[in-house]
Amino acid sequence: MAELPAINTSPLIFLTKGSCLDLLQIISPSIIVPQAVATEIQAYGETDVTAVALKNTDWLVVRDTPTIPTVIQSWDLGPGESAVLTLGYAKPGTEVILDDLAARRCATALGIPVRGTLGIVLTAKQRGVIPAARPVLEQLRLCGMYLSDRVMNQALALVGE
């Protein structure tokens, strides 16, 4: 049976800064935050908006990560990406939430279901949780998420915008 989805640092930061953290709950009632990801976020300081959200959001569950398998280590990714991928690898069918392209390629190569911040927003639109994806994506871009106009317009076309 699949575990709860695991999220990496950047999607967590973008969704928090964009005031869209609750969109994660359309994927699952709880989201796993590997300890390596929590450590990265906590390094920003206890007043950082994402660190505060991590501390105060009970459905974000910080969990230790098993030893990173060699097959993931060989991709030479960051500690957060490696931890998220390890959770997905250890429990087949477990979705990982990653934006980093190399990490997404690793997930695909290993057969780990992957979704990014963009995918979270598109799913929210498809399920009627938000009336339109474009304003949310524009807000996320203002918060530092890189998303080219081409990719954004292609994605929005998939949800009829």
XYZ file of N, CA, C and O in Angstrom, residues 12-13 16-17 21 33 37-38 40-60 62:
120
model
N 7.177 23.228 -0.957
C 6.667 23.635 0.353
C 6.839 25.145 0.548
O 5.924 25.838 1.000
N 7.992 25.659 0.164
C 8.260 27.101 0.286
C 7.326 27.902 -0.623
O 6.701 28.868 -0.193
N 3.696 27.827 0.572
C 3.531 28.596 1.800
C 3.580 30.092 1.503
O 2.692 30.845 1.906
N 4.616 30.535 0.780
C 4.744 31.963 0.467
C 3.593 32.458 -0.393
O 3.195 33.617 -0.283
N -0.765 26.724 0.733
C -0.345 25.473 1.372
C -1.487 24.461 1.457
O -1.285 23.265 1.251
N 6.969 15.219 5.378
C 8.102 16.115 5.186
C 9.321 15.382 5.754
O 9.429 15.219 6.972
N 14.354 17.678 4.703
C 13.622 18.839 4.186
C 13.294 19.784 5.346
O 13.484 21.000 5.236
N 12.829 19.239 6.441
C 12.521 20.068 7.624
C 13.766 20.825 8.091
O 13.693 22.012 8.422
N 16.328 21.753 6.231
C 16.594 22.834 5.272
C 15.693 24.037 5.558
O 16.146 25.179 5.539
N 14.438 23.778 5.827
C 13.485 24.858 6.078
C 13.792 25.551 7.406
O 13.778 26.782 7.493
N 14.086 24.779 8.428
C 14.379 25.361 9.743
C 15.641 26.221 9.719
O 15.786 27.141 10.522
N 16.526 25.967 8.759
C 17.759 26.760 8.647
C 17.468 28.217 8.286
O 18.307 29.091 8.518
N 16.287 28.493 7.745
C 15.922 29.873 7.402
C 15.571 30.696 8.642
O 15.417 31.902 8.547
N 15.412 30.038 9.772
C 15.115 30.733 11.019
C 13.686 30.509 11.456
O 12.804 30.240 10.633
N 13.471 30.625 12.760
C 12.162 30.280 13.316
C 11.049 31.244 12.927
O 9.877 30.926 13.074
N 11.394 32.433 12.394
C 10.362 33.376 11.968
C 10.046 33.261 10.472
O 9.134 33.929 9.989
N 10.781 32.426 9.750
C 10.504 32.216 8.334
C 9.094 31.662 8.172
O 8.665 30.784 8.928
N 8.360 32.159 7.171
C 6.956 31.779 6.991
C 6.792 30.264 6.784
O 5.856 29.656 7.305
N 7.717 29.639 6.066
C 7.599 28.199 5.846
C 7.959 27.433 7.107
O 7.320 26.419 7.427
N 8.952 27.901 7.843
C 9.316 27.249 9.108
C 8.157 27.335 10.102
O 7.853 26.363 10.805
N 7.488 28.474 10.135
C 6.332 28.643 11.018
C 5.204 27.697 10.592
O 4.588 27.023 11.425
N 4.957 27.626 9.277
C 3.899 26.740 8.777
C 4.219 25.283 9.097
O 3.340 24.521 9.508
N 5.464 24.900 8.930
C 5.870 23.525 9.220
C 5.641 23.192 10.694
O 5.137 22.116 11.030
N 5.945 24.126 11.549
C 5.787 23.917 12.993
C 4.312 23.884 13.410
O 3.929 23.126 14.304
N 3.480 24.689 12.735
C 2.098 24.872 13.181
C 1.040 24.127 12.372
O -0.150 24.255 12.655
N 1.456 23.374 11.368
C 0.488 22.663 10.519
C 0.560 21.181 10.848
O 1.523 20.506 10.486
N -0.466 20.688 11.539
C -0.388 19.315 12.049
C -0.447 18.248 10.961
O -0.033 17.124 11.185
N -0.938 18.584 9.773
C -0.994 17.588 8.712
C 0.300 17.501 7.897
O 0.423 16.665 7.004
N 1.265 18.369 8.198
C 2.622 18.225 7.652
C 3.401 17.399 8.675
O 3.679 17.874 9.784
N 6.599 15.482 9.901
C 8.041 15.305 9.738
C 8.394 13.864 10.093
O 7.957 13.349 11.126
